[in-house]
Tab-separated table of C-alpha atoms in Angstrom:
chain	number	residue	atom	x	y	z
A	1	MET	CA	104.538	129.665	60.770
A	2	THR	CA	103.246	133.113	59.832
A	3	GLY	CA	100.711	134.714	62.117
A	4	ILE	CA	102.289	133.271	65.279
A	5	ARG	CA	103.576	135.821	67.749
A	6	THR	CA	106.491	134.365	69.657
A	7	ARG	CA	107.794	136.085	72.770
A	8	GLU	CA	111.560	136.197	72.378
A	9	ALA	CA	111.551	139.955	73.007
A	10	ASP	CA	109.931	139.453	76.410
A	11	TYR	CA	112.593	136.950	77.470
A	12	LEU	CA	115.363	139.240	76.224
A	13	ALA	CA	113.878	142.154	78.166
A	14	ALA	CA	113.735	139.936	81.254
A	15	HIS	CA	117.403	139.083	80.699
A	16	GLU	CA	118.341	142.755	80.620
A	17	ALA	CA	116.444	143.323	83.872
A	18	PHE	CA	118.133	140.249	85.339
A	19	GLU	CA	121.543	141.722	84.515
A	20	ARG	CA	120.627	145.073	86.046
A	21	ASN	CA	119.259	143.562	89.256
A	22	GLY	CA	122.452	142.090	90.620
A	23	ALA	CA	123.644	139.546	88.064
A	24	SER	CA	126.123	142.087	86.723
A	25	ALA	CA	128.015	141.813	90.015
A	26	GLY	CA	129.346	138.388	89.013
A	27	PRO	CA	132.780	137.725	87.522
A	28	THR	CA	133.586	138.994	84.054
A	29	TRP	CA	133.785	135.542	82.482
A	30	LEU	CA	130.268	134.650	83.641
A	31	ARG	CA	128.773	137.954	82.501
A	32	GLU	CA	130.354	137.490	79.085
A	33	ARG	CA	128.978	133.967	78.741
A	34	ARG	CA	125.502	135.103	79.734
A	35	ARG	CA	125.525	137.957	77.252
A	36	ALA	CA	126.837	135.737	74.448
A	37	ALA	CA	124.039	133.267	75.193
A	38	ALA	CA	121.423	136.020	75.085
A	39	ALA	CA	122.796	137.158	71.738
A	40	GLU	CA	122.564	133.605	70.412
A	41	PHE	CA	118.976	133.289	71.607
A	42	ARG	CA	118.166	136.602	69.932
A	43	ARG	CA	119.679	135.271	66.695
A	44	VAL	CA	117.943	131.886	66.529
A	45	GLY	CA	114.698	132.368	68.478
A	46	PHE	CA	112.369	129.554	69.483
A	47	PRO	CA	112.304	126.564	67.074
A	48	VAL	CA	108.658	126.988	66.072
A	49	ALA	CA	109.213	126.439	62.339
A	50	ARG	CA	109.230	122.645	62.176
A	51	ARG	CA	109.222	122.324	58.394
A	52	GLY	CA	112.767	121.519	57.340
A	53	ASN	CA	113.894	121.342	60.991
A	54	GLU	CA	114.418	117.640	61.578
A	55	ALA	CA	115.328	118.093	65.244
A	56	TRP	CA	111.888	119.590	66.018
A	57	LYS	CA	109.844	117.812	63.366
A	58	TYR	CA	107.551	116.044	65.843
A	59	THR	CA	107.469	118.566	68.696
A	60	ASP	CA	105.519	121.805	68.562
A	61	VAL	CA	106.851	124.337	71.078
A	62	ARG	CA	104.336	127.082	70.366
A	63	ARG	CA	102.774	126.662	73.797
A	64	ILE	CA	106.162	127.735	75.200
A	65	ALA	CA	107.139	130.276	72.569
A	66	THR	CA	103.876	132.222	72.674
A	67	ARG	CA	103.791	132.637	76.472
A	68	ALA	CA	105.646	135.405	78.245
A	69	LEU	CA	106.503	134.000	81.659
A	70	GLY	CA	108.401	135.929	84.288
A	71	LEU	CA	111.197	134.470	86.392
A	72	ALA	CA	109.906	132.539	89.398
A	73	THR	CA	110.138	134.392	92.707
A	74	PRO	CA	110.972	132.761	96.063
A	75	PHE	CA	108.075	130.777	97.505
A	76	ALA	CA	106.893	132.243	100.807
A	77	GLY	CA	105.074	129.213	102.200
A	78	ALA	CA	106.260	125.970	103.768
A	79	VAL	CA	107.099	122.989	101.566
A	80	ASP	CA	106.965	119.387	102.678
A	81	ALA	CA	109.642	117.478	100.768
A	82	ALA	CA	109.081	114.223	102.692
A	83	PRO	CA	107.136	112.561	99.837
A	84	TYR	CA	110.270	112.866	97.718
A	85	ASP	CA	112.766	111.472	100.236
A	86	LEU	CA	115.017	108.716	98.981
A	87	PRO	CA	114.855	105.509	101.066
A	88	CYS	CA	118.460	105.938	102.216
A	89	PRO	CA	120.470	108.331	104.425
A	90	ARG	CA	120.234	112.000	103.404
A	91	VAL	CA	123.920	112.847	103.399
A	92	HIS	CA	124.262	115.053	100.325
A	93	GLN	CA	120.966	116.718	99.388
A	94	LEU	CA	120.289	120.044	97.720
A	95	VAL	CA	116.728	121.288	97.279
A	96	PHE	CA	115.505	124.165	95.144
A	97	VAL	CA	111.902	125.402	95.335
A	98	ASP	CA	110.590	127.361	92.347
A	99	GLY	CA	114.185	127.771	91.233
A	100	HIS	CA	115.484	129.134	94.554
A	101	TYR	CA	117.728	127.357	97.048
A	102	ALA	CA	115.867	125.974	100.082
A	103	PRO	CA	118.397	125.641	102.944
A	104	ALA	CA	115.835	124.220	105.385
A	105	LEU	CA	115.269	121.231	103.084
A	106	SER	CA	118.919	120.736	102.158
A	107	THR	CA	121.630	118.969	104.097
A	108	GLU	CA	124.429	121.417	103.303
A	109	PRO	CA	124.192	125.144	104.124
A	110	PRO	CA	125.328	127.361	101.255
A	111	SER	CA	128.408	128.642	103.067
A	112	GLU	CA	129.811	125.147	103.521
A	113	ALA	CA	130.251	124.612	99.795
A	114	GLY	CA	133.069	127.136	99.611
A	115	GLN	CA	134.604	126.211	102.975
A	116	ARG	CA	134.681	122.521	102.057
A	117	ALA	CA	136.084	123.372	98.650
A	118	GLU	CA	139.117	124.993	100.265
A	119	VAL	CA	139.594	121.967	102.514
A	120	LEU	CA	139.108	119.656	99.556
A	121	GLY	CA	141.909	121.336	97.679
A	122	ARG	CA	144.330	120.389	100.479
A	123	ARG	CA	143.053	117.061	101.811
A	124	GLY	CA	140.631	115.583	99.292
A	125	ASP	CA	138.446	114.192	102.098
A	126	GLY	CA	134.970	114.408	100.593
A	127	PRO	CA	132.789	115.591	97.745
A	128	VAL	CA	131.760	119.189	97.254
A	129	VAL	CA	127.965	119.351	96.982
A	130	GLY	CA	126.784	122.922	97.013
A	131	ARG	CA	125.305	125.858	95.192
A	132	LEU	CA	126.642	126.975	91.856
A	133	VAL	CA	126.645	130.595	93.034
A	134	ASP	CA	129.065	129.612	95.817
A	135	ALA	CA	131.316	127.769	93.396
A	136	VAL	CA	131.525	130.950	91.319
A	137	GLU	CA	132.004	133.215	94.350
A	138	TYR	CA	134.800	131.049	95.788
A	139	ARG	CA	136.388	130.911	92.333
A	140	LEU	CA	136.514	127.172	92.078
A	141	PRO	CA	138.464	126.528	88.861
A	142	LEU	CA	136.076	123.842	87.645
A	143	ALA	CA	133.218	126.325	87.540
A	144	GLU	CA	134.954	128.694	85.164
A	145	GLU	CA	136.532	125.855	83.188
A	146	HIS	CA	133.342	123.930	82.450
A	147	LEU	CA	130.246	126.104	82.970
A	148	GLY	CA	128.832	126.800	79.538
A	149	THR	CA	131.621	125.010	77.660
A	150	LEU	CA	129.838	121.690	77.082
A	151	ALA	CA	126.298	123.048	76.851
A	152	ARG	CA	127.284	125.827	74.486
A	153	PRO	CA	124.606	128.359	73.473
A	154	GLU	CA	124.850	127.335	69.827
A	155	THR	CA	123.706	123.782	70.681
A	156	GLY	CA	120.108	124.988	70.946
A	157	ALA	CA	117.785	127.889	71.664
A	158	PHE	CA	116.667	126.570	75.043
A	159	THR	CA	120.236	125.964	76.183
A	160	ALA	CA	121.110	129.496	75.134
A	161	LEU	CA	118.122	130.812	77.092
A	162	ASN	CA	119.138	128.885	80.200
A	163	THR	CA	122.713	130.156	79.979
A	164	ALA	CA	121.513	133.742	79.554
A	165	PHE	CA	119.924	133.466	83.013
A	166	VAL	CA	122.477	131.218	84.710
A	167	HIS	CA	123.202	132.292	88.270
A	168	ASP	CA	122.480	129.570	90.813
A	169	GLY	CA	121.977	125.831	90.696
A	170	ALA	CA	123.786	122.716	91.841
A	171	TYR	CA	127.540	122.190	91.815
A	172	VAL	CA	128.886	118.700	92.480
A	173	ALA	CA	132.588	117.810	92.447
A	174	ILE	CA	133.817	114.311	93.321
A	175	PRO	CA	137.573	114.366	94.019
A	176	ALA	CA	139.950	111.916	92.413
A	177	GLY	CA	139.910	108.422	93.858
A	178	LEU	CA	136.864	108.945	96.072
A	179	ALA	CA	133.939	106.488	96.041
A	180	VAL	CA	130.842	108.219	97.463
A	181	ALA	CA	128.645	105.573	99.096
A	182	GLU	CA	125.360	107.480	99.442
A	183	PRO	CA	123.517	109.020	96.476
A	184	VAL	CA	123.903	112.732	95.878
A	185	TYR	CA	120.340	114.051	95.621
A	186	LEU	CA	119.455	117.200	93.672
A	187	LEU	CA	115.754	117.991	94.061
A	188	PHE	CA	113.958	120.739	92.138
A	189	ILE	CA	110.388	121.364	93.327
A	190	THR	CA	107.741	123.420	91.544
A	191	THR	CA	104.966	124.588	93.847
A	192	GLY	CA	102.402	125.558	91.217
A	193	ALA	CA	101.744	128.786	93.099
A	194	GLN	CA	102.955	130.857	90.162
A	195	ALA	CA	102.975	130.426	86.395
A	196	ALA	CA	106.629	131.260	85.844
A	197	VAL	CA	109.858	130.010	84.292
A	198	THR	CA	112.846	128.496	86.073
A	199	HIS	CA	116.266	127.790	84.577
A	200	PRO	CA	117.875	125.065	86.762
A	201	ARG	CA	121.563	124.481	86.121
A	202	VAL	CA	123.698	121.530	87.231
A	203	LEU	CA	127.477	121.289	86.902
A	204	LEU	CA	128.909	117.894	87.812
A	205	HIS	CA	132.535	116.783	87.745
A	206	ALA	CA	134.008	113.430	88.728
A	207	GLY	CA	137.762	113.300	89.124
A	208	ARG	CA	140.123	110.531	88.075
A	209	ASP	CA	138.916	107.100	89.302
A	210	ALA	CA	136.092	108.693	91.314
A	211	SER	CA	132.734	106.974	91.733
A	212	ALA	CA	129.292	108.277	92.719
A	213	THR	CA	125.540	108.062	92.179
A	214	VAL	CA	123.673	111.297	91.458
A	215	VAL	CA	119.877	111.615	91.387
A	216	VAL	CA	118.274	114.663	89.773
A	217	ALA	CA	114.524	114.955	90.398
A	218	HIS	CA	112.016	117.507	89.119
A	219	GLU	CA	108.770	117.314	91.085
A	220	SER	CA	105.550	119.309	91.354
A	221	LEU	CA	103.545	119.788	94.528
A	222	ALA	CA	100.251	119.978	92.623
A	223	PRO	CA	98.957	117.968	89.642
A	224	GLN	CA	98.120	121.214	87.822
A	225	GLY	CA	99.503	124.726	87.765
A	226	GLY	CA	102.870	124.024	86.230
A	227	GLY	CA	104.949	126.662	84.496
A	228	PHE	CA	108.010	126.213	82.308
A	229	THR	CA	111.173	124.456	83.475
A	230	ASN	CA	114.227	124.918	81.242
A	231	ALA	CA	116.991	122.742	82.718
A	232	VAL	CA	120.589	122.235	81.635
A	233	ALA	CA	123.233	119.896	83.071
A	234	GLU	CA	126.924	119.579	82.237
A	235	VAL	CA	128.790	116.410	83.234
A	236	VAL	CA	132.551	115.936	83.037
A	237	LEU	CA	134.170	112.577	83.807
A	238	ASP	CA	137.936	112.415	84.134
A	239	PRO	CA	139.861	109.232	83.215
A	240	GLY	CA	138.659	106.159	85.082
A	241	ALA	CA	135.666	107.899	86.689
A	242	SER	CA	132.412	105.982	87.114
A	243	LEU	CA	129.182	107.926	87.452
A	244	ARG	CA	125.650	106.607	87.820
A	245	MET	CA	122.972	109.205	87.109
A	246	VAL	CA	119.201	108.945	87.482
A	247	SER	CA	116.789	111.655	86.318
A	248	ILE	CA	113.167	111.584	87.472
A	249	GLN	CA	110.651	114.076	86.088
A	250	ARG	CA	107.132	114.186	87.584
A	251	GLU	CA	105.997	117.732	87.001
A	252	ALA	CA	102.369	118.903	86.674
A	253	ARG	CA	100.321	117.597	83.782
A	254	ASP	CA	100.083	121.072	82.233
A	255	ALA	CA	103.764	121.968	82.732
A	256	GLN	CA	106.358	122.462	80.023
A	257	HIS	CA	109.719	120.847	80.706
A	258	VAL	CA	112.798	121.126	78.488
A	259	ALA	CA	116.031	119.477	79.654
A	260	ALA	CA	119.447	119.184	78.037
A	261	THR	CA	122.328	117.118	79.411
A	262	HIS	CA	125.821	117.307	77.911
A	263	ALA	CA	128.449	114.801	79.061
A	264	HIS	CA	132.157	114.487	78.223
A	265	LEU	CA	133.929	111.210	79.079
A	266	GLY	CA	137.673	110.739	79.399
A	267	ARG	CA	139.751	107.587	79.034
A	268	ASP	CA	138.116	104.490	80.601
A	269	ALA	CA	135.378	106.645	82.125
A	270	ARG	CA	131.936	105.106	82.461
A	271	LEU	CA	128.554	106.787	82.603
A	272	ALA	CA	125.370	104.856	83.418
A	273	TRP	CA	122.394	107.168	83.046
A	274	ALA	CA	118.678	106.414	83.405
A	275	SER	CA	115.811	108.852	82.895
A	276	LEU	CA	112.150	108.548	83.857
A	277	ASP	CA	109.685	111.012	82.347
A	278	LEU	CA	106.290	110.552	83.980
A	279	GLY	CA	104.849	114.077	84.152
A	280	GLY	CA	104.637	117.245	82.130
A	281	GLY	CA	102.303	118.238	79.330
A	282	LEU	CA	105.083	119.065	76.869
A	283	VAL	CA	108.456	117.460	77.573
A	284	ARG	CA	111.638	117.573	75.535
A	285	ARG	CA	114.757	115.808	76.840
A	286	GLU	CA	118.073	115.984	74.994
A	287	THR	CA	121.045	113.845	76.012
A	288	ASN	CA	124.410	114.426	74.337
A	289	VAL	CA	127.408	112.260	75.213
A	290	THR	CA	130.920	112.570	73.806
A	291	LEU	CA	133.189	109.543	74.226
A	292	ALA	CA	136.390	111.495	73.940
A	293	ALA	CA	139.085	108.932	74.819
A	294	PRO	CA	139.661	105.199	74.355
A	295	GLY	CA	137.940	102.931	76.841
A	296	ALA	CA	135.083	105.369	77.537
A	297	SER	CA	131.604	103.848	77.682
A	298	VAL	CA	128.034	104.972	78.265
A	299	ASP	CA	124.888	103.069	79.177
A	300	LEU	CA	121.722	105.064	78.493
A	301	ALA	CA	118.299	103.853	79.617
A	302	GLY	CA	115.076	105.799	79.442
A	303	LEU	CA	111.387	105.401	80.193
A	304	TYR	CA	108.655	107.791	79.095
A	305	VAL	CA	104.989	107.378	80.021
A	306	ALA	CA	102.541	109.684	78.251
A	307	GLY	CA	98.814	109.741	78.931
A	308	ALA	CA	96.001	112.113	78.021
A	309	GLY	CA	97.300	115.393	76.637
A	310	GLN	CA	100.963	114.560	77.187
A	311	HIS	CA	103.766	114.846	74.646
A	312	ILE	CA	107.208	113.475	75.633
A	313	ASP	CA	110.148	113.748	73.249
A	314	ASN	CA	113.560	112.118	73.831
A	315	HIS	CA	116.509	113.034	71.614
A	316	THR	CA	119.885	111.374	72.185
A	317	TYR	CA	123.218	111.928	70.503
A	318	ILE	CA	126.258	109.751	71.184
A	319	ASP	CA	129.556	110.771	69.614
A	320	HIS	CA	132.137	107.990	69.307
A	321	ALA	CA	134.991	110.393	68.674
A	322	VAL	CA	137.929	107.998	69.093
A	323	PRO	CA	138.670	104.257	68.785
A	324	ASP	CA	137.752	101.621	71.380
A	325	THR	CA	134.599	103.137	72.880
A	326	ALA	CA	131.225	101.582	73.633
A	327	SER	CA	127.603	102.656	74.033
A	328	ASP	CA	124.458	100.743	74.955
A	329	GLU	CA	121.135	102.540	74.656
A	330	LEU	CA	117.640	101.324	75.601
A	331	PHE	CA	114.563	103.560	75.670
A	332	LYS	CA	111.018	102.382	76.307
A	333	GLY	CA	107.755	104.238	75.963
A	334	ILE	CA	104.257	103.592	77.288
A	335	LEU	CA	101.572	105.611	75.507
A	336	ASP	CA	97.951	105.723	76.654
A	337	ALA	CA	94.815	107.710	75.711
A	338	ASP	CA	96.037	110.322	73.187
A	339	GLY	CA	99.564	110.434	74.579
A	340	HIS	CA	102.349	111.083	72.077
A	341	GLY	CA	105.913	109.832	72.418
A	342	VAL	CA	108.975	110.685	70.329
A	343	PHE	CA	112.348	108.986	70.277
A	344	ALA	CA	115.184	110.140	68.031
A	345	GLY	CA	118.539	108.560	68.780
A	346	GLN	CA	121.642	109.317	66.759
A	347	VAL	CA	124.940	107.476	67.095
A	348	LEU	CA	127.929	108.973	65.297
A	349	VAL	CA	131.045	106.869	64.647
A	350	ARG	CA	133.808	109.128	63.386
A	351	PRO	CA	136.309	108.072	60.686
A	352	ASP	CA	139.085	107.108	63.123
A	353	ALA	CA	136.806	105.531	65.730
A	354	GLN	CA	137.691	101.931	64.944
A	355	ARG	CA	136.543	99.072	67.186
A	356	THR	CA	133.425	100.970	68.248
A	357	ASP	CA	130.722	98.884	69.908
A	358	ALA	CA	127.344	100.646	69.764
A	359	ARG	CA	123.886	99.279	70.464
A	360	GLN	CA	120.607	101.154	70.344
A	361	MET	CA	117.016	99.991	70.867
A	362	ASN	CA	113.674	101.741	71.266
A	363	LYS	CA	110.528	99.805	72.273
A	364	ASN	CA	107.049	101.249	72.651
A	365	LEU	CA	103.809	99.966	74.120
A	366	LEU	CA	100.541	101.478	72.889
A	367	LEU	CA	97.671	101.019	75.351
A	368	ALA	CA	94.917	102.897	73.499
A	369	PRO	CA	93.858	103.464	69.874
A	370	GLY	CA	94.587	107.197	70.118
A	371	ALA	CA	98.138	106.784	71.404
A	372	GLN	CA	100.998	107.371	69.002
A	373	VAL	CA	104.760	107.315	68.822
A	374	ASP	CA	107.381	108.485	66.331
A	375	THR	CA	110.676	106.639	66.536
A	376	GLN	CA	113.925	107.311	64.665
A	377	PRO	CA	116.946	105.226	65.682
A	378	MET	CA	119.906	106.357	63.574
A	379	LEU	CA	123.485	105.233	62.969
A	380	GLU	CA	126.029	107.384	61.151
A	381	ILE	CA	129.175	105.301	60.638
A	382	PHE	CA	132.417	106.474	59.022
A	383	ALA	CA	134.682	103.641	60.240
A	384	ASP	CA	134.838	100.045	58.981
A	385	ASP	CA	135.967	98.038	62.020
A	386	VAL	CA	132.843	98.448	64.161
A	387	ARG	CA	129.998	96.505	65.719
A	388	CYS	CA	126.841	98.619	65.623
A	389	THR	CA	123.172	97.675	65.851
A	390	HIS	CA	119.935	99.603	66.193
A	391	GLY	CA	116.227	98.885	66.112
A	392	ALA	CA	112.738	99.963	67.102
A	393	ALA	CA	109.497	98.200	67.950
A	394	VAL	CA	105.914	99.366	68.474
A	395	GLY	CA	103.165	97.073	69.749
A	396	GLN	CA	100.349	96.378	72.176
A	397	LEU	CA	100.029	94.147	75.217
A	398	ASP	CA	100.388	90.465	74.414
A	399	GLN	CA	96.806	89.188	74.277
A	400	ALA	CA	97.889	85.598	74.952
A	401	ALA	CA	99.745	86.665	78.099
A	402	LEU	CA	96.788	88.806	79.136
A	403	PHE	CA	94.406	85.867	78.674
A	404	TYR	CA	96.717	83.602	80.671
A	405	LEU	CA	96.855	85.983	83.643
A	406	LYS	CA	93.096	86.488	83.609
A	407	SER	CA	92.550	82.749	83.456
A	408	ARG	CA	94.544	82.479	86.683
A	409	GLY	CA	92.134	84.758	88.507
A	410	LEU	CA	93.493	88.249	87.908
A	411	GLY	CA	91.086	90.983	86.860
A	412	ASP	CA	91.601	92.796	83.585
A	413	ALA	CA	93.080	95.915	85.209
A	414	ALA	CA	95.452	93.914	87.435
A	415	ALA	CA	96.606	91.777	84.517
A	416	ARG	CA	97.295	94.823	82.368
A	417	ARG	CA	99.163	96.508	85.217
A	418	LEU	CA	101.332	93.440	85.752
A	419	LEU	CA	102.266	93.173	82.073
A	420	THR	CA	102.931	96.896	81.810
A	421	HIS	CA	105.168	96.816	84.868
A	422	GLY	CA	107.023	93.879	83.368
A	423	PHE	CA	107.640	95.952	80.246
A	424	VAL	CA	109.194	98.669	82.446
A	425	ALA	CA	111.424	96.325	84.452
A	426	GLU	CA	114.166	96.125	81.809
A	427	VAL	CA	114.831	99.845	82.223
A	428	LEU	CA	114.618	99.900	86.013
A	429	THR	CA	117.063	97.023	86.439
A	430	ARG	CA	119.744	99.206	84.881
A	431	ILE	CA	119.679	101.380	88.015
A	432	SER	CA	122.371	99.747	90.126
A	433	ASP	CA	121.751	101.515	93.454
A	434	ASP	CA	119.132	99.518	95.371
A	435	ALA	CA	117.567	102.480	97.184
A	436	VAL	CA	117.350	104.597	94.045
A	437	ARG	CA	115.905	101.702	92.050
A	438	GLN	CA	113.303	101.134	94.778
A	439	TYR	CA	112.337	104.810	94.702
A	440	ALA	CA	112.123	104.850	90.894
A	441	ASP	CA	110.037	101.682	90.813
A	442	ALA	CA	107.596	103.122	93.355
A	443	ALA	CA	107.302	106.308	91.287
A	444	VAL	CA	106.492	104.327	88.145
A	445	LEU	CA	103.943	102.127	89.914
A	446	ALA	CA	102.234	105.153	91.465
A	447	HIS	CA	102.008	106.750	88.047
A	448	LEU	CA	100.605	103.628	86.403
A	449	ASP	CA	98.008	103.291	89.188
A	450	ALA	CA	96.937	106.939	89.038
A	451	PRO	CA	93.479	107.534	87.517
A	452	THR	CA	93.447	109.035	84.039
A	453	PRO	CA	92.498	112.749	84.143
């Protein structure tokens, strides 16, 4: 990749300014983790050399690496978040606009996070849903214990870059034994008013036998004018915890969006996670799950829809580290115009992980001659008492079904829409919360109905 000027030095200079302008006032452990992450980013740089780099073989990040974007500043105007409201009570909602906390759009003032944390330690009467900066300031032990320990800087250049700038974000702690009825909603809005970079961070912990639904949404106010979102989430499930996560990404069509989620599951813990990638010009989503104790299980479902000029890449890694764990993975892609989709799913079954049950499937629907997809389902098995399957499929709309619908009076566009929505349904039905599933379905339908740019 000679002749390409990447801008690592600009990001490192911005990190030094970030440390000078107040970040150095944080606790020692956080400063040390930020500086170690910056050093790792300096060492590895952006992954622009794809030759010999299997993880980035199909995704060219030069449009990120060659731009020097400053950190987003607080947005001065008013933001209407009503179009992104979930169709259910807003009990636990945090909103960030251009990377900065928006108290007027959130349901919990920043000060309450720490106050409720102190109460929680004595009574255990509710979840803590608040800002990460408050969790650090009030010295909540989970913040120091987990922040940056799952999503370690050495797991990737973008994760290292996010950690180098970590300061605020969302902190969610579900106490042991508590079942939270209403979804916890974490909404990150990009206004498009500035071409800048944001580094959203989410730290989520579910205690023993706790249960909750968490929705993480990345939205843009305008169809164009997107910058670069570099998001990282860390998820820790204690024994017996059950967490349902839904990620929805609908950023501007010229935005760059990189997201990494790292999850660690204890004994008999269960994670059901669904992702919808509908926006963005260049999107890379990495999902890493470690099944660390017997009885742990994960259900991953994903949908990516790429139209003209869009590139959406999903990488998953599931580590069956011990015996008696299970994983079920289904990702579907819809590619139109010259849209490009990538799916690379790796399942690792370690030598002692007997009685592993792992399933993985990737299905893709190509709606135009210029659409393309690269799919790599992978199993790496070092145990002999296992049940593991994987597969991939790429095809077009069923012409017989299309003819049947048209013969019953539907127009060509309506028939295609109906079949395409039917293809999506298998992913959406994995979202167990009715209100969240309704919201996700409406988002997909709106995207499928939108005119092609």
